GROMACS .gro file of N, CA and C in nm:
model
  435
    1GLN      N    1  -0.864  -1.849  -0.745
    1GLN     CA    2  -0.737  -1.908  -0.705
    1GLN      C    3  -0.669  -1.821  -0.596
    2LEU      N    4  -0.677  -1.690  -0.608
    2LEU     CA    5  -0.619  -1.601  -0.508
    2LEU      C    6  -0.687  -1.622  -0.373
    3VAL      N    7  -0.820  -1.630  -0.371
    3VAL     CA    8  -0.894  -1.651  -0.247
    3VAL      C    9  -0.853  -1.784  -0.184
    4LYS      N   10  -0.841  -1.887  -0.263
    4LYS     CA   11  -0.804  -2.020  -0.213
    4LYS      C   12  -0.664  -2.016  -0.149
    5GLN      N   13  -0.571  -1.946  -0.215
    5GLN     CA   14  -0.435  -1.934  -0.160
    5GLN      C   15  -0.437  -1.858  -0.027
    6LEU      N   16  -0.518  -1.753  -0.019
    6LEU     CA   17  -0.530  -1.678   0.107
    6LEU      C   18  -0.588  -1.765   0.218
    7GLU      N   19  -0.688  -1.846   0.184
    7GLU     CA   20  -0.745  -1.940   0.282
    7GLU      C   21  -0.640  -2.042   0.326
    8ASN      N   22  -0.560  -2.091   0.230
    8ASN     CA   23  -0.454  -2.186   0.265
    8ASN      C   24  -0.351  -2.123   0.358
    9GLY      N   25  -0.339  -1.990   0.352
    9GLY     CA   26  -0.248  -1.918   0.441
    9GLY      C   27  -0.306  -1.893   0.579
   10GLY      N   28  -0.432  -1.934   0.600
   10GLY     CA   29  -0.490  -1.925   0.733
   10GLY      C   30  -0.604  -1.827   0.749
   11LEU      N   31  -0.645  -1.759   0.641
   11LEU     CA   32  -0.754  -1.663   0.653
   11LEU      C   33  -0.889  -1.732   0.641
   12THR      N   34  -0.990  -1.675   0.706
   12THR     CA   35  -1.127  -1.722   0.687
   12THR      C   36  -1.170  -1.684   0.545
   13THR      N   37  -1.276  -1.745   0.497
   13THR     CA   38  -1.325  -1.712   0.363
   13THR      C   39  -1.361  -1.564   0.354
   14GLU      N   40  -1.426  -1.511   0.457
   14GLU     CA   41  -1.464  -1.369   0.457
   14GLU      C   42  -1.341  -1.278   0.449
   15ASP      N   43  -1.239  -1.307   0.530
   15ASP     CA   44  -1.116  -1.226   0.526
   15ASP      C   45  -1.043  -1.244   0.394
   16ALA      N   46  -1.041  -1.368   0.343
   16ALA     CA   47  -0.974  -1.394   0.215
   16ALA      C   48  -1.038  -1.314   0.102
   17LEU      N   49  -1.171  -1.305   0.102
   17LEU     CA   50  -1.241  -1.226   0.000
   17LEU      C   51  -1.207  -1.078   0.014
   18ARG      N   52  -1.202  -1.029   0.138
   18ARG     CA   53  -1.170  -0.887   0.163
   18ARG      C   54  -1.028  -0.855   0.114
   19TYR      N   55  -0.931  -0.940   0.151
   19TYR     CA   56  -0.792  -0.919   0.106
   19TYR      C   57  -0.781  -0.929  -0.045
   20ALA      N   58  -0.849  -1.025  -0.105
   20ALA     CA   59  -0.842  -1.042  -0.250
   20ALA      C   60  -0.891  -0.916  -0.321
   21ARG      N   61  -1.001  -0.855  -0.270
   21ARG     CA   62  -1.050  -0.730  -0.329
   21ARG      C   63  -0.945  -0.621  -0.320
   22GLN      N   64  -0.880  -0.610  -0.203
   22GLN     CA   65  -0.775  -0.508  -0.186
   22GLN      C   66  -0.661  -0.530  -0.284
   23TYR      N   67  -0.619  -0.655  -0.298
   23TYR     CA   68  -0.510  -0.685  -0.390
   23TYR      C   69  -0.550  -0.654  -0.534
   24ILE      N   70  -0.672  -0.689  -0.572
   24ILE     CA   71  -0.718  -0.662  -0.709
   24ILE      C   72  -0.724  -0.511  -0.733
   25ASN      N   73  -0.776  -0.436  -0.636
   25ASN     CA   74  -0.789  -0.291  -0.651
   25ASN      C   75  -0.655  -0.218  -0.649
   26SER      N   76  -0.550  -0.281  -0.597
   26SER     CA   77  -0.419  -0.215  -0.592
   26SER      C   78  -0.348  -0.216  -0.727
   27GLY      N   79  -0.401  -0.293  -0.820
   27GLY     CA   80  -0.335  -0.304  -0.950
   27GLY      C   81  -0.415  -0.240  -1.061
   28SER      N   82  -0.345  -0.203  -1.167
   28SER     CA   83  -0.412  -0.153  -1.286
   28SER      C   84  -0.441  -0.268  -1.382
   29THR      N   85  -0.391  -0.387  -1.349
   29THR     CA   86  -0.420  -0.508  -1.424
   29THR      C   87  -0.467  -0.613  -1.324
   30LEU      N   88  -0.542  -0.712  -1.371
   30LEU     CA   89  -0.584  -0.819  -1.282
   30LEU      C   90  -0.463  -0.904  -1.242
   31PRO      N   91  -0.457  -0.947  -1.117
   31PRO     CA   92  -0.345  -1.031  -1.075
   31PRO      C   93  -0.346  -1.165  -1.151
   32ALA      N   94  -0.234  -1.199  -1.208
   32ALA     CA   95  -0.220  -1.324  -1.283
   32ALA      C   96  -0.138  -1.423  -1.200
   33ALA      N   97  -0.188  -1.546  -1.189
   33ALA     CA   98  -0.116  -1.650  -1.116
   33ALA      C   99   0.019  -1.673  -1.181
   34THR      N  100   0.124  -1.674  -1.099
   34THR     CA  101   0.261  -1.689  -1.146
   34THR      C  102   0.332  -1.791  -1.059
   35PRO      N  103   0.376  -1.903  -1.116
   35PRO     CA  104   0.448  -2.002  -1.036
   35PRO      C  105   0.592  -1.958  -1.009
   36LEU      N  106   0.639  -1.985  -0.888
   36LEU     CA  107   0.778  -1.956  -0.851
   36LEU      C  108   0.845  -2.086  -0.809
   37ASP      N  109   0.978  -2.090  -0.821
   37ASP     CA  110   1.054  -2.201  -0.765
   37ASP      C  111   1.156  -2.147  -0.666
   38MET      N  112   1.236  -2.233  -0.610
   38MET     CA  113   1.328  -2.195  -0.502
   38MET      C  114   1.434  -2.094  -0.545
   39THR      N  115   1.453  -2.075  -0.675
   39THR     CA  116   1.555  -1.980  -0.720
   39THR      C  117   1.501  -1.837  -0.729
   40ASP      N  118   1.369  -1.821  -0.722
   40ASP     CA  119   1.310  -1.687  -0.732
   40ASP      C  120   1.331  -1.610  -0.603
   41ARG      N  121   1.351  -1.478  -0.618
   41ARG     CA  122   1.378  -1.392  -0.502
   41ARG      C  123   1.284  -1.272  -0.506
   42LEU      N  124   1.209  -1.255  -0.398
   42LEU     CA  125   1.116  -1.143  -0.385
   42LEU      C  126   1.168  -1.046  -0.282
   43VAL      N  127   1.145  -0.916  -0.304
   43VAL     CA  128   1.189  -0.815  -0.207
   43VAL      C  129   1.071  -0.727  -0.167
   44LYS      N  130   1.084  -0.674  -0.046
   44LYS     CA  131   0.986  -0.582   0.011
   44LYS      C  132   1.062  -0.458   0.052
   45ILE      N  133   1.008  -0.341   0.016
   45ILE     CA  134   1.071  -0.213   0.045
   45ILE      C  135   0.984  -0.142   0.149
   46VAL      N  136   1.044  -0.111   0.266
   46VAL     CA  137   0.970  -0.045   0.374
   46VAL      C  138   1.052   0.074   0.424
   47PRO      N  139   0.986   0.176   0.482
   47PRO     CA  140   1.062   0.288   0.537
   47PRO      C  141   1.169   0.238   0.636
   48GLN      N  142   1.286   0.295   0.629
   48GLN     CA  143   1.399   0.253   0.713
   48GLN      C  144   1.356   0.247   0.860
   49GLY      N  145   1.390   0.136   0.925
   49GLY     CA  146   1.361   0.117   1.067
   49GLY      C  147   1.223   0.061   1.096
   50THR      N  148   1.141   0.044   0.992
   50THR     CA  149   1.006  -0.011   1.010
   50THR      C  150   1.014  -0.161   1.032
   51THR      N  151   0.931  -0.211   1.124
   51THR     CA  152   0.921  -0.355   1.145
   51THR      C  153   0.838  -0.414   1.032
   52LEU      N  154   0.887  -0.518   0.973
   52LEU     CA  155   0.819  -0.583   0.861
   52LEU      C  156   0.705  -0.669   0.913
   53SER      N  157   0.586  -0.649   0.860
   53SER     CA  158   0.469  -0.729   0.898
   53SER      C  159   0.488  -0.873   0.855
   54PRO      N  160   0.453  -0.969   0.942
   54PRO     CA  161   0.470  -1.109   0.905
   54PRO      C  162   0.370  -1.157   0.799
   55THR      N  163   0.269  -1.075   0.770
   55THR     CA  164   0.167  -1.117   0.674
   55THR      C  165   0.161  -1.030   0.549
   56SER      N  166   0.245  -0.927   0.541
   56SER     CA  167   0.237  -0.837   0.426
   56SER      C  168   0.245  -0.914   0.295
   57GLY      N  169   0.150  -0.888   0.207
   57GLY     CA  170   0.143  -0.961   0.081
   57GLY      C  171   0.203  -0.890  -0.038
   58TYR      N  172   0.244  -0.763  -0.022
   58TYR     CA  173   0.296  -0.686  -0.136
   58TYR      C  174   0.447  -0.697  -0.145
   59TRP      N  175   0.496  -0.752  -0.256
   59TRP     CA  176   0.638  -0.771  -0.281
   59TRP      C  177   0.665  -0.736  -0.426
   60ILE      N  178   0.792  -0.737  -0.463
   60ILE     CA  179   0.832  -0.724  -0.603
   60ILE      C  180   0.942  -0.825  -0.630
   61MET      N  181   0.960  -0.859  -0.756
   61MET     CA  182   1.071  -0.947  -0.793
   61MET      C  183   1.201  -0.869  -0.770
   62GLU      N  184   1.306  -0.939  -0.738
   62GLU     CA  185   1.435  -0.873  -0.718
   62GLU      C  186   1.479  -0.800  -0.844
   63THR      N  187   1.445  -0.853  -0.961
   63THR     CA  188   1.481  -0.786  -1.086
   63THR      C  189   1.411  -0.651  -1.099
   64GLU      N  190   1.287  -0.641  -1.048
   64GLU     CA  191   1.215  -0.513  -1.049
   64GLU      C  192   1.284  -0.415  -0.954
   65TYR      N  193   1.329  -0.464  -0.840
   65TYR     CA  194   1.403  -0.378  -0.746
   65TYR      C  195   1.531  -0.326  -0.811
   66ASP      N  196   1.601  -0.413  -0.884
   66ASP     CA  197   1.725  -0.370  -0.952
   66ASP      C  198   1.698  -0.254  -1.047
   67VAL      N  199   1.582  -0.254  -1.113
   67VAL     CA  200   1.544  -0.144  -1.202
   67VAL      C  201   1.510  -0.019  -1.120
   68LEU      N  202   1.429  -0.036  -1.016
   68LEU     CA  203   1.384   0.078  -0.935
   68LEU      C  204   1.499   0.149  -0.865
   69LYS      N  205   1.598   0.073  -0.820
   69LYS     CA  206   1.707   0.138  -0.745
   69LYS      C  207   1.801   0.218  -0.835
   70GLN      N  208   1.782   0.207  -0.967
   70GLN     CA  209   1.860   0.291  -1.059
   70GLN      C  210   1.817   0.437  -1.048
   71ASN      N  211   1.693   0.461  -1.003
   71ASN     CA  212   1.642   0.596  -0.985
   71ASN      C  213   1.560   0.599  -0.855
   72PRO      N  214   1.627   0.596  -0.739
   72PRO     CA  215   1.558   0.584  -0.611
   72PRO      C  216   1.458   0.694  -0.583
   73ALA      N  217   1.477   0.813  -0.639
   73ALA     CA  218   1.385   0.924  -0.614
   73ALA      C  219   1.245   0.894  -0.667
   74LEU      N  220   1.234   0.803  -0.764
   74LEU     CA  221   1.103   0.769  -0.821
   74LEU      C  222   1.044   0.641  -0.762
   75MET      N  223   1.114   0.579  -0.667
   75MET     CA  224   1.071   0.451  -0.613
   75MET      C  225   0.930   0.456  -0.555
   76ALA      N  226   0.901   0.554  -0.468
   76ALA     CA  227   0.769   0.563  -0.405
   76ALA      C  228   0.660   0.583  -0.510
   77GLU      N  229   0.690   0.663  -0.613
   77GLU     CA  230   0.591   0.688  -0.717
   77GLU      C  231   0.560   0.562  -0.797
   78LYS      N  232   0.662   0.490  -0.838
   78LYS     CA  233   0.642   0.370  -0.919
   78LYS      C  234   0.572   0.259  -0.839
   79LEU      N  235   0.598   0.255  -0.707
   79LEU     CA  236   0.536   0.154  -0.621
   79LEU      C  237   0.401   0.199  -0.568
   80GLY      N  238   0.363   0.325  -0.595
   80GLY     CA  239   0.235   0.377  -0.546
   80GLY      C  240   0.224   0.377  -0.395
   81LEU      N  241   0.337   0.405  -0.327
   81LEU     CA  242   0.337   0.398  -0.181
   81LEU      C  243   0.249   0.509  -0.122
   82PRO      N  244   0.169   0.474  -0.021
   82PRO     CA  245   0.092   0.578   0.047
   82PRO      C  246   0.186   0.677   0.114
   83GLN      N  247   0.138   0.799   0.137
   83GLN     CA  248   0.224   0.903   0.195
   83GLN      C  249   0.286   0.859   0.327
   84GLY      N  250   0.214   0.783   0.407
   84GLY     CA  251   0.267   0.736   0.535
   84GLY      C  252   0.379   0.635   0.521
   85SER      N  253   0.396   0.579   0.401
   85SER     CA  254   0.503   0.482   0.377
   85SER      C  255   0.619   0.539   0.296
   86GLN      N  256   0.614   0.669   0.268
   86GLN     CA  257   0.722   0.732   0.192
   86GLN      C  258   0.829   0.780   0.289
   87ALA      N  259   0.955   0.767   0.247
   87ALA     CA  260   1.066   0.800   0.337
   87ALA      C  261   1.187   0.842   0.255
   88GLY      N  262   1.287   0.897   0.326
   88GLY     CA  263   1.413   0.934   0.264
   88GLY      C  264   1.506   0.815   0.246
   89ALA      N  265   1.476   0.707   0.320
   89ALA     CA  266   1.554   0.584   0.307
   89ALA      C  267   1.463   0.465   0.333
   90TYR      N  268   1.492   0.356   0.265
   90TYR     CA  269   1.412   0.234   0.278
   90TYR      C  270   1.502   0.115   0.310
   91ASP      N  271   1.449   0.025   0.393
   91ASP     CA  272   1.513  -0.104   0.414
   91ASP      C  273   1.451  -0.202   0.314
   92VAL      N  274   1.533  -0.293   0.266
   92VAL     CA  275   1.491  -0.389   0.165
   92VAL      C  276   1.508  -0.529   0.222
   93PHE      N  277   1.399  -0.607   0.218
   93PHE     CA  278   1.398  -0.743   0.271
   93PHE      C  279   1.377  -0.842   0.158
   94LEU      N  280   1.433  -0.962   0.175
   94LEU     CA  281   1.427  -1.066   0.074
   94LEU      C  282   1.360  -1.191   0.131
   95ILE      N  283   1.274  -1.254   0.049
   95ILE     CA  284   1.220  -1.387   0.080
   95ILE      C  285   1.234  -1.473  -0.045
   96ARG      N  286   1.231  -1.605  -0.022
   96ARG     CA  287   1.234  -1.703  -0.132
   96ARG      C  288   1.133  -1.813  -0.101
   97PRO      N  289   1.077  -1.874  -0.204
   97PRO     CA  290   0.989  -1.988  -0.177
   97PRO      C  291   1.069  -2.102  -0.114
   98ASN      N  292   1.010  -2.171  -0.017
   98ASN     CA  293   1.075  -2.289   0.041
   98ASN      C  294   1.083  -2.400  -0.063
   99ARG      N  295   0.985  -2.405  -0.148
   99ARG     CA  296   0.979  -2.494  -0.266
   99ARG      C  297   0.887  -2.421  -0.362
  100GLY      N  298   0.822  -2.488  -0.452
  100GLY     CA  299   0.734  -2.420  -0.545
  100GLY      C  300   0.621  -2.346  -0.474
  101ALA      N  301   0.580  -2.232  -0.529
  101ALA     CA  302   0.469  -2.154  -0.475
  101ALA      C  303   0.403  -2.077  -0.588
  102VAL      N  304   0.277  -2.044  -0.569
  102VAL     CA  305   0.206  -1.961  -0.667
  102VAL      C  306   0.184  -1.824  -0.604
  103VAL      N  307   0.222  -1.720  -0.677
  103VAL     CA  308   0.198  -1.581  -0.638
  103VAL      C  309   0.114  -1.518  -0.749
  104PHE      N  310   0.082  -1.391  -0.733
  104PHE     CA  311  -0.002  -1.323  -0.831
  104PHE      C  312   0.065  -1.192  -0.869
  105GLU      N  313   0.077  -1.168  -0.998
  105GLU     CA  314   0.150  -1.051  -1.048
  105GLU      C  315   0.054  -0.955  -1.116
  106SER      N  316   0.071  -0.826  -1.087
  106SER     CA  317  -0.006  -0.721  -1.153
  106SER      C  318   0.076  -0.593  -1.156
  107SER      N  319   0.029  -0.495  -1.230
  107SER     CA  320   0.095  -0.364  -1.233
  107SER      C  321   0.034  -0.276  -1.125
  108VAL      N  322   0.120  -0.203  -1.055
  108VAL     CA  323   0.073  -0.112  -0.951
  108VAL      C  324  -0.013  -0.004  -1.016
  109ALA      N  325  -0.133   0.016  -0.961
  109ALA     CA  326  -0.225   0.116  -1.014
  109ALA      C  327  -0.180   0.257  -0.975
  110PRO      N  328  -0.213   0.357  -1.056
  110PRO     CA  329  -0.189   0.496  -1.014
  110PRO      C  330  -0.271   0.525  -0.888
  111THR      N  331  -0.220   0.614  -0.804
  111THR     CA  332  -0.290   0.649  -0.681
  111THR      C  333  -0.303   0.799  -0.668
  112ILE      N  334  -0.405   0.841  -0.596
  112ILE     CA  335  -0.423   0.982  -0.561
  112ILE      C  336  -0.454   0.986  -0.412
  113GLU      N  337  -0.372   1.061  -0.338
  113GLU     CA  338  -0.391   1.074  -0.194
  113GLU      C  339  -0.364   1.219  -0.155
  114ASN      N  340  -0.461   1.281  -0.092
  114ASN     CA  341  -0.450   1.422  -0.051
  114ASN      C  342  -0.405   1.511  -0.168
  115GLY      N  343  -0.459   1.484  -0.286
  115GLY     CA  344  -0.427   1.565  -0.403
  115GLY      C  345  -0.295   1.532  -0.471
  116VAL      N  346  -0.221   1.436  -0.418
  116VAL     CA  347  -0.092   1.396  -0.476
  116VAL      C  348  -0.113   1.269  -0.560
  117THR      N  349  -0.078   1.278  -0.688
  117THR     CA  350  -0.093   1.164  -0.779
  117THR      C  351   0.041   1.094  -0.796
  118GLN      N  352   0.035   0.961  -0.794
  118GLN     CA  353   0.153   0.881  -0.823
  118GLN      C  354   0.119   0.789  -0.940
  119SER      N  355   0.215   0.772  -1.028
  119SER     CA  356   0.190   0.701  -1.153
  119SER      C  357   0.178   0.550  -1.137
  120GLY      N  358   0.240   0.491  -1.034
  120GLY     CA  359   0.242   0.346  -1.023
  120GLY      C  360   0.321   0.288  -1.139
  121GLY      N  361   0.281   0.169  -1.183
  121GLY     CA  362   0.343   0.109  -1.301
  121GLY      C  363   0.443  -0.001  -1.273
  122ALA      N  364   0.496  -0.008  -1.150
  122ALA     CA  365   0.589  -0.117  -1.120
  122ALA      C  366   0.512  -0.249  -1.122
  123SER      N  367   0.582  -0.356  -1.139
  123SER     CA  368   0.522  -0.489  -1.136
  123SER      C  369   0.523  -0.540  -0.992
  124GLN      N  370   0.403  -0.558  -0.934
  124GLN     CA  371   0.396  -0.604  -0.796
  124GLN      C  372   0.365  -0.753  -0.792
  125ILE      N  373   0.416  -0.816  -0.689
  125ILE     CA  374   0.391  -0.958  -0.665
  125ILE      C  375   0.310  -0.969  -0.536
  126ILE      N  376   0.196  -1.034  -0.545
  126ILE     CA  377   0.111  -1.056  -0.429
  126ILE      C  378   0.141  -1.196  -0.377
  127VAL      N  379   0.183  -1.202  -0.250
  127VAL     CA  380   0.216  -1.329  -0.185
  127VAL      C  381   0.102  -1.359  -0.087
  128PRO      N  382   0.010  -1.448  -0.126
  128PRO     CA  383  -0.106  -1.473  -0.041
  128PRO      C  384  -0.079  -1.566   0.077
  129ASN      N  385   0.030  -1.642   0.071
  129ASN     CA  386   0.058  -1.739   0.177
  129ASN      C  387   0.207  -1.735   0.210
  130ARG      N  388   0.243  -1.651   0.307
  130ARG     CA  389   0.385  -1.635   0.344
  130ARG      C  390   0.442  -1.760   0.410
  131ASN      N  391   0.355  -1.853   0.452
  131ASN     CA  392   0.405  -1.978   0.512
  131ASN      C  393   0.487  -2.059   0.413
  132LEU      N  394   0.473  -2.032   0.285
  132LEU     CA  395   0.545  -2.106   0.181
  132LEU      C  396   0.681  -2.046   0.150
  133PHE      N  397   0.720  -1.942   0.227
  133PHE     CA  398   0.843  -1.869   0.199
  133PHE      C  399   0.936  -1.867   0.319
  134THR      N  400   1.062  -1.840   0.291
  134THR     CA  401   1.161  -1.825   0.398
  134THR      C  402   1.129  -1.700   0.480
  135PRO      N  403   1.178  -1.692   0.603
  135PRO     CA  404   1.162  -1.567   0.678
  135PRO      C  405   1.237  -1.455   0.605
  136PRO      N  406   1.186  -1.330   0.614
  136PRO     CA  407   1.253  -1.220   0.546
  136PRO      C  408   1.388  -1.188   0.608
  137VAL      N  409   1.483  -1.152   0.520
  137VAL     CA  410   1.617  -1.114   0.561
  137VAL      C  411   1.645  -0.978   0.500
  138LYS      N  412   1.694  -0.886   0.583
  138LYS     CA  413   1.729  -0.752   0.531
  138LYS      C  414   1.854  -0.764   0.445
  139ILE      N  415   1.843  -0.710   0.320
  139ILE     CA  416   1.956  -0.721   0.227
  139ILE      C  417   2.014  -0.587   0.186
  140ASP      N  418   1.943  -0.476   0.217
  140ASP     CA  419   1.990  -0.347   0.167
  140ASP      C  420   1.918  -0.235   0.239
  141THR      N  421   1.977  -0.118   0.237
  141THR     CA  422   1.911   0.007   0.272
  141THR      C  423   1.943   0.103   0.159
  142ILE      N  424   1.841   0.169   0.108
  142ILE     CA  425   1.860   0.257  -0.007
  142ILE      C  426   1.808   0.397   0.028
  143ASN      N  427   1.888   0.497  -0.003
  143ASN     CA  428   1.850   0.636   0.017
  143ASN      C  429   1.784   0.689  -0.111
  144THR      N  430   1.678   0.768  -0.094
  144THR     CA  431   1.605   0.817  -0.210
  144THR      C  432   1.645   0.960  -0.247
  145LYS      N  433   1.728   1.022  -0.171
  145LYS     CA  434   1.768   1.161  -0.199
  145LYS      C  435   1.896   1.164  -0.279
   0.00000   0.00000   0.00000
């Protein structure tokens, strides 16, 4: 189902399979299909000033963001952000489904990069077809210090 959604978003079968593997490997649990409606709100956290990719598939529910921002110093660890994506401040973007959409939910896997371990554990939402969502709107900037 994930591969089919990626293909519906415009990827070739070969690219859809490659992306699906990356999404599966990013989680400590298998991605589970999760239906959304127009009231659901997804957020993306990126280093402050970073341009948001129009195809980025990694998001979190706004409720997960509300939990994470209670302890911003642990945000990068819980999200398993690569060292190149860690920052002292993050911009937060919001999208919503234009109508019903299926996304995939899993837990962020622990990561090890250059000897630095991060626990992961946040609930990530994989959005395989951004065409089904509103354009992202910046809603917040959060400092992690």
